[in-house]
Amino acid sequence: MPDLRCTIAGITSPNPFWLASAPPTDKAYNVNRAFEAGWGGVVWKTLGLDPHVVNVSSRYGATTYNGQRIAGLNNIELITDRPLDVNLREIAQVKRDWPERALIVSLMVPCDEHAWQSILSQVEDTGADAVELNFGCPHGMSERNMGAAVGQVPEYVEMVTRWVKQASRLPCLVKLTPNITDIRLGARAAYAGGADGVSLINTINSIIAVDLDQMAPEPTVDGKGTHGGYCGPAVKPIALHMVAEIARDAKTSGLPISGIGGISNWRDAAEFIVLGASSVQVCTAAMHYGFRIVNDMIDGLSNWMDDKGFATLDDLCRRAVPNVTDWKYLNLQYDVKARIDQSRCIQCGLCHIACEDAAHQAITASRDGQRYFEVVDKNCVGCNLCMHVCPVDQCITMARVDAGGYANWTTHPNNPACQAEADPKPDESLSKLATIE
């Protein structure tokens, strides 16, 4: 079986699956249960200097989409509300009990060098493996000139990172805010300050909903609400883009990345890893389904890697990065057309409606007076919309028809035209296309 051992920025863990800094890593009880379940590492919920903060009651709001609960999660919770000495004692004990697991401590203190020096010396005494600098929290703490208030200013990111590296021997990950125009600016600043790696993304600034009875944002606290941090499956596409942008940025020279944002299963994790993440951090999925989801993540990633012939995570990491490019470099001669497998079609008509009303009028709805859906090639631009709205997997697929790919399809064993004629002419075979792998 593949070797899932993970090394990032000098931090090692038995697998790449870590719990992100959040309520699931708030105390020893939770972290012990997480390690018992099989998580490779945790990032302890963000610590600050005493006096510790006070959190509100009513902290979460959620988006339900098409029956999926918590498609997106919004929180207005701040950093830990437990005393610093209690957290430090528990961190030390957990690390003694689980020496082979990664234990990273998230930190957020005022933008003052002495404050950072003070908390770093205390964290070092616990035996923790590394620190993560929380420069991403978009609510509450940013009003106190911490969190995203630092992360949104590259000069501050570089300055504080340099303070940390000068004051501590521990590896340092900088957690980046997505609430910025260009994520590469924060990564470059962290790199310039000496960071050993970056983690991203932190939560996205948001108001998730409005209570139309109380006329206040949700979650509502005594009739009032505020913006919070958005996470969960809905943010995954944004997170993937930002991870890829850093992975292919020459100015950060292969800076290690811990990927975060909507990771719910092994496939999500694999997507982050091939785009440049050496480890992945999970929060919302664990809050939704519990710690034991990591078993499916480990098994799924291991089985997929074995099937694809990847022996280690290093074989897999950044594998897709060379194929991420700018729009101007895309092949404008590439041409695909939709193909409808009539044996799978349930006659729902969604493809026709979507194409007729919102695309290019390339799918007819009848033949000989009967309900029948087929593609008009001359109108089809290969936009993929029909394939995405179709409720039946593999009923609608896209076939390449330009000179670069059409020759391959004409000799493909799955092409029905190849089964009917030994040497089909291109125009004839095109009319007989039904499916493509």
Coordinates of C-alpha atoms in Angstrom, one line a residue, residues 130-430:
A130 CA 5.4 24.0 15.2
V131 CA 3.4 27.2 15.3
E132 CA 0.8 28.6 12.9
L133 CA 0.4 32.4 12.8
N134 CA -3.3 33.2 12.5
F135 CA -3.3 36.2 10.1
G136 CA -6.7 35.3 8.7
C137 CA -9.6 35.6 11.2
P138 CA -11.9 38.1 9.5
H139 CA -14.2 39.0 12.4
G140 CA -13.9 40.2 16.0
M141 CA -10.1 39.9 16.3
S142 CA -9.5 42.0 13.2
E143 CA -11.4 44.8 15.0
R144 CA -8.6 44.5 17.6
N145 CA -5.9 44.9 14.9
M146 CA -5.1 41.2 14.8
G147 CA -6.0 38.3 12.5
A148 CA -6.9 39.5 9.0
A149 CA -6.0 43.1 9.9
V150 CA -2.4 41.8 9.8
G151 CA -2.9 39.4 7.0
Q152 CA -4.2 42.0 4.6
V153 CA -1.0 44.1 4.9
P154 CA 2.0 42.2 3.4
E155 CA 4.4 44.4 5.2
Y156 CA 2.9 43.4 8.6
V157 CA 3.0 39.7 7.6
E158 CA 6.7 39.9 6.7
M159 CA 7.5 41.9 9.9
V160 CA 5.7 39.6 12.4
T161 CA 6.9 36.4 10.6
R162 CA 10.5 37.7 11.0
W163 CA 9.9 38.4 14.7
V164 CA 8.7 34.8 15.1
K165 CA 11.6 33.3 13.3
Q166 CA 14.1 35.3 15.2
A167 CA 12.5 34.4 18.6
S168 CA 11.8 30.7 18.1
R169 CA 13.4 27.5 16.9
L170 CA 10.0 26.1 16.0
P171 CA 8.9 25.7 12.3
C172 CA 6.4 28.4 11.4
L173 CA 3.4 28.2 9.1
V174 CA 1.7 31.5 8.2
K175 CA -2.1 31.1 7.8
L176 CA -3.2 33.4 5.1
T177 CA -6.4 35.4 4.7
P178 CA -8.4 34.9 1.5
N179 CA -9.9 38.4 2.0
I180 CA -7.3 40.0 -0.2
T181 CA -7.0 40.9 -3.9
D182 CA -4.0 38.6 -4.6
I183 CA -3.2 35.7 -2.3
R184 CA 0.3 35.6 -3.6
L185 CA 1.1 38.9 -1.9
G186 CA 0.7 37.4 1.6
A187 CA 2.6 34.3 0.6
R188 CA 5.5 36.3 -0.7
A189 CA 5.6 38.4 2.4
A190 CA 5.6 35.3 4.6
Y191 CA 8.4 33.9 2.5
A192 CA 10.4 37.1 2.8
G193 CA 10.0 37.0 6.5
G194 CA 11.4 33.5 6.7
A195 CA 8.3 31.4 7.1
D196 CA 8.8 27.6 6.7
G197 CA 5.4 27.3 5.0
V198 CA 1.9 28.7 4.6
S199 CA -1.5 27.4 5.3
L200 CA -4.6 28.5 3.5
I201 CA -7.3 29.5 3.2
N202 CA -8.7 31.0 6.4
T203 CA -12.4 31.8 6.4
I204 CA -14.1 34.2 4.0
N205 CA -15.7 37.3 5.3
S206 CA -19.5 36.9 5.0
I207 CA -23.0 37.5 6.1
I208 CA -24.6 34.1 5.6
A209 CA -28.3 35.0 5.9
V210 CA -30.7 37.5 7.3
D211 CA -33.5 36.7 9.8
L212 CA -36.5 38.4 8.2
D213 CA -38.4 38.4 11.5
Q214 CA -35.7 40.0 13.6
M215 CA -34.3 41.9 10.6
A216 CA -30.8 41.0 11.7
P217 CA -27.9 38.9 10.2
E218 CA -27.6 35.3 11.3
P219 CA -26.4 34.0 13.7
T220 CA -28.4 36.6 15.8
V221 CA -27.2 37.7 19.2
D222 CA -29.9 39.5 21.2
G223 CA -31.3 41.0 18.0
K224 CA -28.0 42.0 16.4
G225 CA -25.6 40.2 14.0
T226 CA -22.3 40.8 12.4
H227 CA -20.1 39.5 9.6
G228 CA -18.3 36.2 10.2
G229 CA -16.0 33.7 8.6
Y230 CA -17.4 31.4 5.9
C231 CA -16.1 27.9 5.4
G232 CA -17.2 24.4 4.4
P233 CA -17.8 22.7 1.0
A234 CA -18.9 25.9 -0.6
V235 CA -15.5 27.6 -0.3
K236 CA -13.5 24.7 -1.8
P237 CA -13.2 26.1 -5.3
I238 CA -11.8 29.4 -4.0
A239 CA -9.3 27.6 -1.8
L240 CA -8.1 25.4 -4.7
H241 CA -7.5 28.4 -6.8
M242 CA -5.5 30.2 -4.1
V243 CA -3.4 27.1 -3.3
A244 CA -2.6 26.7 -7.0
E245 CA -1.7 30.4 -7.4
I246 CA 0.9 30.0 -4.6
A247 CA 2.2 26.7 -5.9
R248 CA 3.0 28.0 -9.3
D249 CA 4.4 31.4 -8.1
A250 CA 8.1 31.5 -8.9
K251 CA 8.6 34.2 -6.3
T252 CA 7.9 31.9 -3.4
S253 CA 10.2 29.1 -4.7
G254 CA 8.3 26.0 -3.7
L255 CA 7.1 27.3 -0.3
P256 CA 5.4 24.3 1.5
I257 CA 1.6 24.6 1.7
S258 CA -0.9 23.1 4.1
G259 CA -4.3 23.2 2.2
I260 CA -7.5 24.2 3.9
G261 CA -11.0 24.9 2.7
G262 CA -14.0 22.7 2.3
I263 CA -12.2 19.3 2.4
S264 CA -14.8 16.7 3.2
N265 CA -13.4 13.5 1.7
W266 CA -10.3 11.8 0.2
R267 CA -11.0 13.2 -3.3
D268 CA -11.1 16.7 -2.0
A269 CA -7.8 16.1 -0.3
A270 CA -6.2 14.6 -3.4
E271 CA -7.2 17.7 -5.4
F272 CA -5.5 19.9 -2.9
I273 CA -2.4 17.7 -2.9
V274 CA -2.0 17.6 -6.7
L275 CA -2.3 21.4 -6.7
G276 CA 0.6 21.8 -4.2
A277 CA -0.5 21.0 -0.7
S278 CA 1.7 18.7 1.4
S279 CA -0.8 18.4 4.1
V280 CA -4.6 19.2 4.4
Q281 CA -6.6 20.6 7.2
V282 CA -10.2 19.7 7.9
C283 CA -12.7 21.5 10.1
T284 CA -16.3 21.8 8.9
A285 CA -16.6 18.1 7.9
A286 CA -15.4 17.0 11.3
M287 CA -17.9 19.3 13.0
H288 CA -20.6 17.9 10.8
Y289 CA -19.9 14.2 10.8
G290 CA -17.4 13.6 13.6
F291 CA -13.8 12.5 13.9
R292 CA -14.1 9.1 12.3
I293 CA -14.5 10.5 8.8
V294 CA -10.7 10.3 8.7
N295 CA -10.9 6.6 8.3
D296 CA -12.6 6.9 4.9
M297 CA -10.2 9.7 4.0
I298 CA -7.2 7.6 4.7
D299 CA -8.6 4.4 3.0
G300 CA -9.8 6.4 0.0
L301 CA -6.6 8.2 -0.7
S302 CA -4.5 5.1 -0.2
N303 CA -6.6 3.0 -2.5
W304 CA -6.7 5.7 -5.2
M305 CA -2.9 6.2 -5.0
D306 CA -2.4 2.5 -5.2
D307 CA -4.7 2.3 -8.3
K308 CA -2.8 5.2 -10.0
G309 CA 0.7 3.9 -9.1
F310 CA 1.7 6.6 -6.6
A311 CA 3.9 5.2 -3.9
T312 CA 4.3 8.2 -1.7
L313 CA 2.7 11.6 -1.2
D314 CA 5.8 13.2 -2.8
D315 CA 5.0 11.4 -6.0
L316 CA 1.6 13.0 -6.0
C317 CA 2.2 16.5 -4.6
R318 CA 2.1 19.3 -7.2
R319 CA 1.4 16.8 -10.0
A320 CA -1.3 19.1 -11.5
V321 CA 0.5 22.4 -11.1
P322 CA 2.2 22.4 -14.6
N323 CA -1.3 22.1 -16.1
V324 CA -2.6 25.3 -14.3
T325 CA -2.1 28.2 -16.7
D326 CA -3.3 31.6 -17.6
W327 CA -6.3 31.9 -19.9
K328 CA -4.2 33.4 -22.7
Y329 CA -2.3 30.2 -23.1
L330 CA -5.3 27.9 -23.6
N331 CA -5.7 26.2 -27.0
L332 CA -8.3 28.1 -29.0
Q333 CA -8.4 25.4 -31.6
Y334 CA -9.6 22.8 -29.1
D335 CA -13.2 21.8 -29.8
V336 CA -15.6 19.5 -28.1
K337 CA -19.3 18.7 -28.7
A338 CA -21.9 17.2 -26.5
R339 CA -23.0 13.6 -27.0
I340 CA -26.2 12.2 -25.5
D341 CA -26.3 8.5 -24.7
Q342 CA -29.9 7.7 -25.7
S343 CA -29.8 4.5 -23.7
R344 CA -29.3 6.5 -20.5
C345 CA -31.5 9.4 -21.3
I346 CA -34.6 9.7 -19.0
Q347 CA -36.3 12.3 -21.2
C348 CA -36.3 15.0 -18.4
G349 CA -35.5 17.7 -20.9
L350 CA -33.2 19.7 -18.6
C351 CA -30.4 19.7 -21.2
H352 CA -32.8 21.2 -23.8
I353 CA -34.1 23.8 -21.4
A354 CA -30.7 24.9 -20.2
C355 CA -29.3 25.1 -23.7
E356 CA -32.4 26.8 -25.2
D357 CA -32.8 29.4 -22.5
A358 CA -29.3 30.1 -21.3
A359 CA -26.8 28.8 -23.9
H360 CA -26.7 28.3 -27.7
Q361 CA -29.9 26.5 -28.8
A362 CA -27.9 23.4 -29.7
I363 CA -30.2 20.6 -28.4
T364 CA -33.4 19.7 -30.2
A365 CA -36.4 18.4 -28.2
S366 CA -38.2 16.1 -30.6
R367 CA -37.8 13.8 -33.6
D368 CA -40.7 12.6 -35.8
G369 CA -43.2 14.1 -33.3
Q370 CA -41.7 12.2 -30.4
R371 CA -39.8 13.6 -27.4
Y372 CA -36.2 13.1 -28.3
F373 CA -33.1 15.1 -27.4
E374 CA -30.1 15.4 -29.7
V375 CA -27.2 17.8 -30.3
V376 CA -27.0 20.1 -33.3
D377 CA -23.2 20.2 -33.8
K378 CA -23.2 23.4 -35.8
N379 CA -24.6 25.3 -32.9
C380 CA -22.8 23.5 -30.1
V381 CA -19.8 25.4 -28.7
G382 CA -18.9 22.7 -26.2
C383 CA -19.7 24.8 -23.1
N384 CA -20.5 21.7 -21.0
L385 CA -23.7 23.2 -19.5
C386 CA -25.9 20.4 -20.6
M387 CA -23.6 17.8 -19.1
H388 CA -23.6 19.6 -15.7
V389 CA -27.4 20.0 -15.5
C390 CA -28.1 16.4 -16.6
P391 CA -29.2 14.3 -13.5
V392 CA -27.8 11.0 -15.0
D393 CA -24.1 10.3 -14.8
Q394 CA -22.4 9.7 -18.1
C395 CA -25.6 10.3 -20.1
I396 CA -24.1 13.5 -21.6
T397 CA -20.4 13.5 -22.3
M398 CA -18.1 15.7 -24.3
A399 CA -16.3 14.4 -27.4
R400 CA -13.3 16.1 -28.9
V401 CA -13.8 16.8 -32.6
D402 CA -11.0 19.1 -33.6
A403 CA -8.0 17.9 -35.7
G404 CA -5.9 17.3 -32.6
G405 CA -8.3 14.9 -31.0
Y406 CA -10.7 13.7 -33.7
A407 CA -8.2 11.4 -35.3
N408 CA -7.8 9.6 -32.0
W409 CA -11.5 9.2 -31.5
T410 CA -12.1 7.8 -35.0
T411 CA -9.9 4.8 -34.0
H412 CA -11.1 4.6 -30.4
P413 CA -12.6 1.1 -29.7
N414 CA -15.6 2.6 -28.0
N415 CA -16.5 4.6 -31.1
P416 CA -19.6 2.8 -32.6
A417 CA -18.5 3.9 -36.1
C418 CA -15.3 1.8 -35.7
Q419 CA -17.4 -1.3 -35.0
A420 CA -19.6 -0.7 -38.1
E421 CA -16.9 0.2 -40.7
A422 CA -13.3 -0.7 -41.0
D423 CA -12.3 2.7 -42.3
P424 CA -15.0 5.2 -41.5
K425 CA -15.0 8.6 -43.1
P426 CA -14.8 11.5 -40.5
D427 CA -18.2 13.0 -41.4
E428 CA -19.9 9.7 -41.3
S429 CA -18.4 8.6 -38.0
L430 CA -19.2 12.0 -36.5

